[in-house]
mmCIF file of C-alpha atoms and ligand atoms in Angstrom:
data_model
loop_
_atom_site.group_PDB
_atom_site.id
_atom_site.type_symbol
_atom_site.label_atom_id
_atom_site.label_comp_id
_atom_site.label_asym_id
_atom_site.label_seq_id
_atom_site.Cartn_x
_atom_site.Cartn_y
_atom_site.Cartn_z
ATOM 1 C CA MET P 1013 2.036 9.179 21.661
ATOM 2 C CA PHE P 1014 0.706 5.907 22.649
ATOM 3 C CA THR P 1015 1.964 5.822 26.422
ATOM 4 C CA ASN P 1016 2.568 2.304 27.646
ATOM 5 C CA LEU P 1017 1.745 0.628 24.278
ATOM 6 C CA ASN P 1018 3.943 -1.979 22.600
ATOM 7 C CA ILE P 1019 3.797 -2.464 18.934
ATOM 8 C CA ALA P 1020 5.155 -5.724 17.508
ATOM 9 C CA PHE P 1021 6.016 -5.589 13.440
ATOM 10 C CA VAL P 1022 6.154 -9.191 12.140
ATOM 11 C CA GLY P 1023 7.664 -8.841 8.658
ATOM 12 C CA PRO P 1024 10.445 -6.460 9.107
ATOM 13 C CA GLY P 1025 10.709 -5.750 5.233
ATOM 14 C CA ALA P 1026 10.344 -2.437 3.129
ATOM 15 C CA MET P 1027 6.938 -1.951 4.367
ATOM 16 C CA GLY P 1028 7.607 -2.885 7.912
ATOM 17 C CA GLU P 1029 10.739 -0.468 8.234
ATOM 18 C CA ALA P 1030 8.484 2.209 6.698
ATOM 19 C CA MET P 1031 5.888 1.896 9.425
ATOM 20 C CA ILE P 1032 8.556 1.885 12.044
ATOM 21 C CA ALA P 1033 10.009 5.005 10.584
ATOM 22 C CA GLY P 1034 6.745 6.813 10.380
ATOM 23 C CA VAL P 1035 5.521 5.882 13.786
ATOM 24 C CA ILE P 1036 8.908 7.174 15.140
ATOM 25 C CA ARG P 1037 8.973 10.318 13.010
ATOM 26 C CA LYS P 1038 5.489 11.049 14.020
ATOM 27 C CA GLY P 1039 6.489 10.642 17.739
ATOM 28 C CA LEU P 1040 3.269 8.053 18.241
ATOM 29 C CA ALA P 1041 5.768 5.890 20.401
ATOM 30 C CA GLU P 1042 9.410 5.688 21.672
ATOM 31 C CA PRO P 1043 11.638 3.195 19.840
ATOM 32 C CA ALA P 1044 11.917 1.238 22.872
ATOM 33 C CA ALA P 1045 8.022 0.272 22.614
ATOM 34 C CA LEU P 1046 8.493 -1.172 19.049
ATOM 35 C CA ILE P 1047 9.587 -4.837 18.250
ATOM 36 C CA ALA P 1048 10.425 -5.927 15.147
ATOM 37 C CA ALA P 1049 10.321 -9.733 14.557
ATOM 38 C CA GLY P 1050 11.353 -11.738 11.477
ATOM 39 C CA PRO P 1051 13.588 -14.705 10.980
ATOM 40 C CA ARG P 1052 16.916 -13.043 9.775
ATOM 41 C CA ALA P 1053 19.235 -11.505 12.642
ATOM 42 C CA GLU P 1054 21.013 -9.439 10.328
ATOM 43 C CA ARG P 1055 18.216 -7.797 9.256
ATOM 44 C CA LEU P 1056 16.878 -7.414 12.520
ATOM 45 C CA GLU P 1057 20.231 -5.831 13.738
ATOM 46 C CA GLN P 1058 20.153 -3.247 10.919
ATOM 47 C CA LEU P 1059 16.889 -1.935 12.178
ATOM 48 C CA ARG P 1060 17.980 -1.968 15.949
ATOM 49 C CA GLU P 1061 20.939 -0.110 14.934
ATOM 50 C CA ALA P 1062 19.030 2.473 12.589
ATOM 51 C CA TYR P 1063 15.951 3.162 14.870
ATOM 52 C CA GLY P 1064 16.698 2.055 18.278
ATOM 53 C CA VAL P 1065 13.779 -0.714 18.230
ATOM 54 C CA ARG P 1066 13.747 -4.056 20.084
ATOM 55 C CA VAL P 1067 13.951 -7.022 18.097
ATOM 56 C CA ALA P 1068 13.060 -10.779 18.223
ATOM 57 C CA LEU P 1069 13.884 -13.884 16.273
ATOM 58 C CA GLU P 1070 10.511 -15.407 17.268
ATOM 59 C CA ASN P 1071 7.429 -13.805 16.173
ATOM 60 C CA ALA P 1072 5.477 -15.259 19.011
ATOM 61 C CA GLU P 1073 7.804 -13.704 21.491
ATOM 62 C CA ALA P 1074 6.986 -10.329 20.002
ATOM 63 C CA ALA P 1075 3.528 -10.742 19.589
ATOM 64 C CA ALA P 1076 3.028 -11.738 23.388
ATOM 65 C CA GLN P 1077 4.319 -8.449 24.573
ATOM 66 C CA ALA P 1078 2.501 -6.182 22.088
ATOM 67 C CA ASP P 1079 -0.644 -4.067 22.350
ATOM 68 C CA VAL P 1080 -0.759 -4.019 18.734
ATOM 69 C CA VAL P 1081 0.635 -6.660 16.344
ATOM 70 C CA ILE P 1082 1.387 -5.423 12.722
ATOM 71 C CA LEU P 1083 1.687 -8.002 10.067
ATOM 72 C CA SER P 1084 3.591 -7.065 7.258
ATOM 73 C CA VAL P 1085 4.838 -10.218 5.908
ATOM 74 C CA LYS P 1086 4.441 -11.220 2.246
ATOM 75 C CA PRO P 1087 1.214 -13.071 1.499
ATOM 76 C CA GLN P 1088 2.636 -16.692 0.662
ATOM 77 C CA ARG P 1089 4.285 -16.457 4.303
ATOM 78 C CA LEU P 1090 1.120 -15.588 5.925
ATOM 79 C CA ASP P 1091 -0.383 -19.093 6.775
ATOM 80 C CA LYS P 1092 2.724 -20.260 8.451
ATOM 81 C CA VAL P 1093 3.098 -16.985 10.363
ATOM 82 C CA LEU P 1094 -0.706 -16.857 11.546
ATOM 83 C CA LEU P 1095 -0.204 -20.335 12.647
ATOM 84 C CA GLY P 1096 3.121 -19.494 14.413
ATOM 85 C CA LEU P 1097 1.356 -16.558 16.378
ATOM 86 C CA ARG P 1098 -1.720 -18.551 17.286
ATOM 87 C CA GLY P 1099 -2.271 -18.162 21.058
ATOM 88 C CA SER P 1100 0.542 -15.836 21.414
ATOM 89 C CA ILE P 1101 -1.688 -12.590 20.936
ATOM 90 C CA ARG P 1102 -2.784 -10.912 24.005
ATOM 91 C CA PRO P 1103 -6.480 -11.060 24.271
ATOM 92 C CA GLY P 1104 -7.286 -7.451 23.826
ATOM 93 C CA ALA P 1105 -4.492 -6.825 21.497
ATOM 94 C CA LEU P 1106 -5.184 -5.019 17.873
ATOM 95 C CA VAL P 1107 -3.842 -6.988 14.914
ATOM 96 C CA LEU P 1108 -3.039 -4.636 12.005
ATOM 97 C CA SER P 1109 -2.496 -6.528 8.770
ATOM 98 C CA ILE P 1110 -0.981 -4.656 5.549
ATOM 99 C CA VAL P 1111 -0.868 -8.268 3.852
ATOM 100 C CA ALA P 1112 -2.355 -7.944 0.286
ATOM 101 C CA GLY P 1113 -5.470 -9.918 -0.436
ATOM 102 C CA ALA P 1114 -5.375 -11.557 3.137
ATOM 103 C CA SER P 1115 -9.112 -10.989 4.250
ATOM 104 C CA ILE P 1116 -10.434 -10.557 7.953
ATOM 105 C CA LYS P 1117 -11.928 -13.975 7.845
ATOM 106 C CA LYS P 1118 -8.720 -15.493 7.079
ATOM 107 C CA ILE P 1119 -6.833 -13.777 9.664
ATOM 108 C CA LEU P 1120 -9.373 -14.377 12.138
ATOM 109 C CA SER P 1121 -9.207 -18.069 11.583
ATOM 110 C CA GLY P 1122 -5.696 -18.349 11.289
ATOM 111 C CA LEU P 1123 -4.976 -16.495 14.814
ATOM 112 C CA HIS P 1124 -8.472 -17.401 16.333
ATOM 113 C CA HIS P 1125 -8.169 -13.753 17.457
ATOM 114 C CA PRO P 1126 -11.325 -11.546 16.662
ATOM 115 C CA ILE P 1127 -9.790 -7.982 16.904
ATOM 116 C CA ILE P 1128 -8.343 -7.281 13.156
ATOM 117 C CA VAL P 1129 -7.795 -4.311 10.999
ATOM 118 C CA ARG P 1130 -7.257 -5.046 7.338
ATOM 119 C CA SER P 1131 -5.567 -2.354 5.379
ATOM 120 C CA MET P 1132 -4.174 -1.916 1.769
ATOM 121 C CA PRO P 1133 -1.064 0.843 1.543
ATOM 122 C CA ASN P 1134 0.886 1.558 -1.520
ATOM 123 C CA THR P 1135 4.436 2.168 -2.184
ATOM 124 C CA PRO P 1136 5.089 5.540 -1.907
ATOM 125 C CA ALA P 1137 3.988 4.731 1.913
ATOM 126 C CA GLN P 1138 7.958 3.995 1.963
ATOM 127 C CA ILE P 1139 8.258 7.822 1.796
ATOM 128 C CA GLY P 1140 5.065 8.990 4.110
ATOM 129 C CA GLU P 1141 3.538 9.826 0.966
ATOM 130 C CA GLY P 1142 1.180 6.592 0.413
ATOM 131 C CA ILE P 1143 -2.524 6.261 0.751
ATOM 132 C CA THR P 1144 -3.738 3.494 2.824
ATOM 133 C CA VAL P 1145 -7.475 2.069 2.578
ATOM 134 C CA TRP P 1146 -8.524 0.168 5.782
ATOM 135 C CA THR P 1147 -11.441 -1.656 7.335
ATOM 136 C CA ALA P 1148 -12.117 -2.923 10.640
ATOM 137 C CA SER P 1149 -13.566 -6.168 12.304
ATOM 138 C CA PRO P 1150 -16.400 -5.398 14.679
ATOM 139 C CA ASP P 1151 -14.565 -6.216 17.464
ATOM 140 C CA VAL P 1152 -11.949 -3.376 17.056
ATOM 141 C CA SER P 1153 -12.644 -0.503 19.725
ATOM 142 C CA GLU P 1154 -13.213 3.163 19.029
ATOM 143 C CA GLU P 1155 -9.529 3.683 20.888
ATOM 144 C CA GLN P 1156 -7.942 1.070 18.662
ATOM 145 C CA ARG P 1157 -9.692 2.772 15.341
ATOM 146 C CA GLU P 1158 -8.054 5.991 16.337
ATOM 147 C CA MET P 1159 -4.757 4.183 17.126
ATOM 148 C CA THR P 1160 -5.010 2.702 13.413
ATOM 149 C CA ARG P 1161 -5.644 6.189 11.851
ATOM 150 C CA GLN P 1162 -2.496 7.473 13.426
ATOM 151 C CA ILE P 1163 -0.393 4.344 12.393
ATOM 152 C CA LEU P 1164 -1.592 4.386 8.998
ATOM 153 C CA GLY P 1165 -1.202 8.232 8.853
ATOM 154 C CA ALA P 1166 2.224 7.741 9.509
ATOM 155 C CA LEU P 1167 2.418 6.246 6.059
ATOM 156 C CA GLY P 1168 0.482 9.169 4.201
ATOM 157 C CA GLU P 1169 -3.268 9.375 3.941
ATOM 158 C CA GLN P 1170 -5.667 6.952 5.185
ATOM 159 C CA VAL P 1171 -9.080 6.371 4.372
ATOM 160 C CA PHE P 1172 -11.609 4.184 6.442
ATOM 161 C CA VAL P 1173 -14.071 2.033 4.936
ATOM 162 C CA GLU P 1174 -17.216 0.259 6.362
ATOM 163 C CA GLU P 1175 -17.004 -2.755 3.664
ATOM 164 C CA GLU P 1176 -14.209 -5.017 3.150
ATOM 165 C CA THR P 1177 -14.918 -5.149 -0.648
ATOM 166 C CA TYR P 1178 -13.688 -1.773 -0.938
ATOM 167 C CA LEU P 1179 -10.208 -3.209 0.198
ATOM 168 C CA ASP P 1180 -10.330 -5.284 -3.174
ATOM 169 C CA MET P 1181 -11.314 -2.042 -5.148
ATOM 170 C CA ALA P 1182 -8.391 -0.250 -3.245
ATOM 171 C CA THR P 1183 -5.909 -2.763 -3.970
ATOM 172 C CA ALA P 1184 -6.725 -2.379 -7.724
ATOM 173 C CA LEU P 1185 -6.826 1.364 -7.717
ATOM 174 C CA SER P 1186 -4.385 2.614 -5.202
ATOM 175 C CA GLY P 1187 -2.548 -0.388 -4.212
ATOM 176 C CA THR P 1188 -1.492 -1.256 -7.871
ATOM 177 C CA GLY P 1189 -1.737 2.390 -9.022
ATOM 178 C CA PRO P 1190 1.848 3.274 -8.758
ATOM 179 C CA ALA P 1191 2.573 0.800 -11.245
ATOM 180 C CA TYR P 1192 0.224 2.251 -13.739
ATOM 181 C CA VAL P 1193 1.702 5.630 -13.112
ATOM 182 C CA PHE P 1194 5.527 4.269 -13.612
ATOM 183 C CA LEU P 1195 4.289 2.734 -16.876
ATOM 184 C CA PHE P 1196 2.578 5.986 -17.863
ATOM 185 C CA MET P 1197 6.004 7.666 -17.051
ATOM 186 C CA GLU P 1198 8.435 5.374 -18.758
ATOM 187 C CA ALA P 1199 6.446 5.253 -21.792
ATOM 188 C CA MET P 1200 6.476 9.325 -21.849
ATOM 189 C CA VAL P 1201 10.391 9.273 -21.129
ATOM 190 C CA ASP P 1202 10.761 6.681 -24.016
ATOM 191 C CA ALA P 1203 8.633 9.294 -26.060
ATOM 192 C CA GLY P 1204 11.037 12.128 -25.202
ATOM 193 C CA VAL P 1205 14.049 9.825 -26.142
ATOM 194 C CA HIS P 1206 12.526 8.912 -29.275
ATOM 195 C CA LEU P 1207 11.973 12.889 -30.000
ATOM 196 C CA GLY P 1208 15.643 13.271 -29.471
ATOM 197 C CA PHE P 1209 16.034 14.152 -25.758
ATOM 198 C CA PRO P 1210 18.841 12.720 -23.753
ATOM 199 C CA ARG P 1211 17.242 10.512 -21.419
ATOM 200 C CA ARG P 1212 18.147 12.331 -18.076
ATOM 201 C CA ILE P 1213 16.246 15.264 -19.403
ATOM 202 C CA ALA P 1214 13.163 13.197 -20.630
ATOM 203 C CA GLU P 1215 13.075 11.867 -17.038
ATOM 204 C CA GLN P 1216 13.371 15.407 -15.538
ATOM 205 C CA LEU P 1217 10.608 16.677 -17.702
ATOM 206 C CA VAL P 1218 8.247 13.684 -17.274
ATOM 207 C CA ALA P 1219 8.573 13.503 -13.214
ATOM 208 C CA GLN P 1220 8.224 17.303 -13.059
ATOM 209 C CA THR P 1221 5.444 17.409 -15.232
ATOM 210 C CA VAL P 1222 3.473 14.570 -13.473
ATOM 211 C CA ARG P 1223 4.273 16.039 -10.068
ATOM 212 C CA GLY P 1224 3.348 19.595 -11.074
ATOM 213 C CA SER P 1225 0.094 18.359 -12.733
ATOM 214 C CA VAL P 1226 -0.825 16.564 -9.181
ATOM 215 C CA ASP P 1227 -0.284 19.475 -7.267
ATOM 216 C CA TYR P 1228 -2.020 21.669 -9.553
ATOM 217 C CA TYR P 1229 -4.944 19.445 -9.295
ATOM 218 C CA THR P 1230 -4.901 18.771 -5.730
ATOM 219 C CA ARG P 1231 -3.608 22.272 -4.191
ATOM 220 C CA ARG P 1232 -6.688 24.154 -4.980
ATOM 221 C CA ASP P 1233 -9.218 25.771 -2.754
ATOM 222 C CA ASP P 1234 -12.004 24.825 -5.312
ATOM 223 C CA PRO P 1235 -12.233 21.271 -6.151
ATOM 224 C CA VAL P 1236 -12.487 20.969 -10.282
ATOM 225 C CA HIS P 1237 -12.967 17.992 -12.626
ATOM 226 C CA LEU P 1238 -10.212 16.799 -14.011
ATOM 227 C CA ALA P 1239 -11.842 17.360 -17.515
ATOM 228 C CA ARG P 1240 -11.711 21.042 -16.977
ATOM 229 C CA LEU P 1241 -8.067 21.085 -16.181
ATOM 230 C CA ARG P 1242 -7.316 18.853 -19.260
ATOM 231 C CA ASN P 1243 -9.459 21.343 -21.474
ATOM 232 C CA GLU P 1244 -7.625 24.122 -20.097
ATOM 233 C CA VAL P 1245 -4.562 23.024 -22.012
ATOM 234 C CA THR P 1246 -6.283 21.957 -25.266
ATOM 235 C CA SER P 1247 -6.371 24.799 -27.607
ATOM 236 C CA PRO P 1248 -8.683 24.161 -31.083
ATOM 237 C CA GLY P 1249 -6.699 22.615 -33.469
ATOM 238 C CA GLY P 1250 -3.571 22.361 -31.493
ATOM 239 C CA THR P 1251 -0.750 20.004 -30.297
ATOM 240 C CA THR P 1252 -2.714 18.647 -27.135
ATOM 241 C CA ALA P 1253 -5.851 18.184 -29.291
ATOM 242 C CA THR P 1254 -3.982 16.033 -31.729
ATOM 243 C CA ALA P 1255 -2.031 14.141 -28.986
ATOM 244 C CA LEU P 1256 -5.255 13.591 -27.026
ATOM 245 C CA TYR P 1257 -7.168 12.135 -30.567
ATOM 246 C CA TYR P 1258 -4.472 9.806 -30.901
ATOM 247 C CA LEU P 1259 -4.535 8.478 -27.215
ATOM 248 C CA GLU P 1260 -8.329 8.199 -27.368
ATOM 249 C CA LYS P 1261 -8.213 6.320 -30.716
ATOM 250 C CA ALA P 1262 -5.641 3.764 -29.149
ATOM 251 C CA GLY P 1263 -8.181 3.026 -26.455
ATOM 252 C CA PHE P 1264 -6.040 4.746 -23.640
ATOM 253 C CA ARG P 1265 -9.269 5.244 -21.404
ATOM 254 C CA THR P 1266 -10.581 1.721 -21.761
ATOM 255 C CA ALA P 1267 -7.290 0.008 -21.410
ATOM 256 C CA ILE P 1268 -6.895 1.779 -17.982
ATOM 257 C CA SER P 1269 -10.615 0.843 -17.059
ATOM 258 C CA ARG P 1270 -10.131 -2.683 -18.186
ATOM 259 C CA ALA P 1271 -6.800 -3.243 -16.450
ATOM 260 C CA VAL P 1272 -8.176 -1.681 -12.953
ATOM 261 C CA TRP P 1273 -11.388 -4.223 -13.440
ATOM 262 C CA ALA P 1274 -9.035 -6.943 -14.037
ATOM 263 C CA ALA P 1275 -6.786 -6.035 -11.034
ATOM 264 C CA TYR P 1276 -10.000 -6.044 -8.852
ATOM 265 C CA GLU P 1277 -11.162 -9.557 -10.164
ATOM 266 C CA ARG P 1278 -7.759 -10.670 -9.462
ATOM 267 C CA SER P 1279 -7.420 -9.422 -6.166
ATOM 268 C CA ILE P 1280 -10.838 -11.184 -5.255
ATOM 269 C CA GLU P 1281 -9.772 -14.421 -6.797
ATOM 270 C CA LEU P 1282 -6.516 -14.110 -4.769
ATOM 271 C CA GLY P 1283 -8.327 -13.490 -1.458
ATOM 272 C CA ARG P 1284 -10.326 -16.837 -2.209
ATOM 273 C CA GLY P 1285 -6.830 -18.505 -2.524
ATOM 274 C CA GLY P 1286 -6.947 -18.938 -6.290
ATOM 275 C CA LYS P 1287 -3.674 -19.167 -7.994
ATOM 276 C CA SER P 1288 -4.330 -19.682 -11.312
ATOM 277 C CA HIS P 1289 -3.714 -17.008 -14.070
ATOM 278 C CA SER P 1290 -5.233 -16.688 -17.282
ATOM 279 C CA PRO P 1291 -2.862 -16.292 -19.860
ATOM 280 C CA GLU P 1292 -2.968 -12.305 -19.939
ATOM 281 C CA GLN P 1293 -2.359 -12.021 -16.602
ATOM 282 C CA SER P 1294 0.773 -14.599 -15.902
ATOM 283 C CA GLY P 1295 4.026 -13.313 -15.359
ATOM 284 C CA GLY P 1296 5.338 -16.729 -15.359
ATOM 285 C CA GLU P 1297 6.275 -16.472 -11.552
ATOM 286 C CA GLY P 1298 3.855 -19.199 -10.098
ATOM 287 C CA ASP P 1299 2.913 -19.246 -6.270
ATOM 288 C CA GLU P 1300 5.398 -16.218 -5.729
ATOM 289 C CA VAL P 1301 2.966 -13.643 -6.990
ATOM 290 C CA ALA P 1302 -0.345 -15.109 -5.337
ATOM 291 C CA GLY P 1303 -1.403 -12.288 -3.185
ATOM 292 C CA CYS P 1304 1.102 -9.953 -4.153
ATOM 293 C CA LEU P 1305 0.411 -6.502 -5.918
HETATM 294 N N1 NAP N 1157 5.657 -2.817 -0.839
HETATM 295 C C1 NAP N 1157 4.387 -2.103 -1.076
HETATM 296 O O1 NAP N 1157 4.564 -1.217 -1.780
HETATM 297 C C2 NAP N 1157 3.197 -2.740 -0.506
HETATM 298 C C3 NAP N 1157 1.927 -2.162 -0.926
HETATM 299 C C4 NAP N 1157 0.966 -2.669 -0.103
HETATM 300 C C5 NAP N 1157 0.716 -3.759 0.379
HETATM 301 N N2 NAP N 1157 2.109 -4.386 0.895
HETATM 302 C C6 NAP N 1157 2.060 -5.536 1.616
HETATM 303 O O2 NAP N 1157 3.092 -5.547 2.765
HETATM 304 C C7 NAP N 1157 3.539 -6.779 2.931
HETATM 305 C C8 NAP N 1157 5.028 -6.406 3.181
HETATM 306 O O3 NAP N 1157 5.554 -6.210 1.704
HETATM 307 P P1 NAP N 1157 6.986 -5.692 1.583
HETATM 308 O O4 NAP N 1157 7.220 -5.199 0.409
HETATM 309 O O5 NAP N 1157 7.579 -4.849 2.858
HETATM 310 O O6 NAP N 1157 7.964 -7.023 1.449
HETATM 311 P P2 NAP N 1157 9.467 -7.622 2.055
HETATM 312 O O7 NAP N 1157 10.109 -6.344 2.032
HETATM 313 O O8 NAP N 1157 9.815 -8.661 1.581
HETATM 314 O O9 NAP N 1157 9.231 -7.805 3.769
HETATM 315 C C9 NAP N 1157 8.696 -8.978 4.325
HETATM 316 C C10 NAP N 1157 9.435 -8.939 5.414
HETATM 317 O O10 NAP N 1157 8.878 -10.454 6.105
HETATM 318 C C11 NAP N 1157 10.078 -11.157 6.400
HETATM 319 N N3 NAP N 1157 9.673 -12.608 6.718
HETATM 320 C C12 NAP N 1157 9.669 -13.627 5.749
HETATM 321 N N4 NAP N 1157 9.587 -14.597 6.517
HETATM 322 C C13 NAP N 1157 8.987 -14.585 7.680
HETATM 323 C C14 NAP N 1157 8.332 -14.931 9.102
HETATM 324 N N5 NAP N 1157 8.167 -16.139 9.148
HETATM 325 N N6 NAP N 1157 8.145 -14.420 9.818
HETATM 326 C C15 NAP N 1157 8.364 -12.935 10.048
HETATM 327 N N7 NAP N 1157 8.733 -12.144 9.077
HETATM 328 C C16 NAP N 1157 9.091 -13.221 7.863
HETATM 329 C C17 NAP N 1157 11.218 -10.892 5.496
HETATM 330 O O11 NAP N 1157 12.391 -11.130 6.111
HETATM 331 P P3 NAP N 1157 13.569 -11.640 4.815
HETATM 332 O O12 NAP N 1157 13.850 -10.664 4.278
HETATM 333 O O13 NAP N 1157 14.780 -11.750 5.885
HETATM 334 O O14 NAP N 1157 13.079 -13.081 4.439
HETATM 335 C C18 NAP N 1157 10.977 -9.577 4.927
HETATM 336 O O15 NAP N 1157 11.639 -8.816 6.114
HETATM 337 C C19 NAP N 1157 2.947 -7.824 1.838
HETATM 338 O O16 NAP N 1157 2.262 -8.292 2.380
HETATM 339 C C20 NAP N 1157 2.546 -6.741 0.702
HETATM 340 O O17 NAP N 1157 1.488 -7.454 0.089
HETATM 341 C C21 NAP N 1157 3.177 -3.666 0.224
#
């Protein structure tokens, strides 16, 4: 429990709520020590009712009372939010950002405040099953690092890295990762429907196959290479061998490798403030996607 510490959540959206819920669930702080700040009174009222947290329509008002200020606004709102917060953060307070693509340098120069943690969570954080990679500026104390471990731990697993460049790598691998998994699952479900399964049954088969495979891999006392598990289900001349042949022939492994690398490059580019897309990357959404996962 962080006694006598106030935590402000600037950007009370899906991830902000996941963090509020996680912090309360883990008993890290009393609801009254949490302040949600955002522009919409209706949303704030929702959070106040659901969790008993305090709320503020002005970000600066919430930050001025906080020992930890969590930034969870969308990347395209960040510049304005940093400007609005400048001067209101307490001198020793920790700023913990989960904003995709926002570098420590950017936050530091926006706030004129040196105590910063940059992190990259992923979507399963919303049910406490995420994984968050984080790094800290040199001014973050050991006590604040421990606080960070606990706050991010409320979203699932957390991994500290010394170098900020790993944050761009994490963005491409674990941050964006759920989308790759969902696409893979969607393709499996569609293949099942193509075979003749009702969609509901195909979805159940695929979801439990993925869940069970992950547990089979992770819940072992003896770590094992993934290729060994794959070989276990690959009989000579059998169905798996045939399916794997076609996956490899279609460049499955290379496609994933290329996609992850492209996401990594895009993360670096967005971190530099780049907005242009290559035709292959363009979703046609212009600035709205800048800095987003
Ligand atoms: N979702 C994920 O899985 C995920 C994973 C990794 C990182 N992230 C990062 O987490 C951040 C939040 O993502 P999200 O999915 O939680 O987005 P979200 O649900 O859209 O939440 C953003 C929140 O910010 C509020 N907001 C807008 N303008 C604001 C302002 N000027 N001051 C304070 N709050 C403001 C929004 O309020 P209104 O709704 O009233 O406009 C909304 O509540 C993003 O930077 C994203 O890159 C998200």
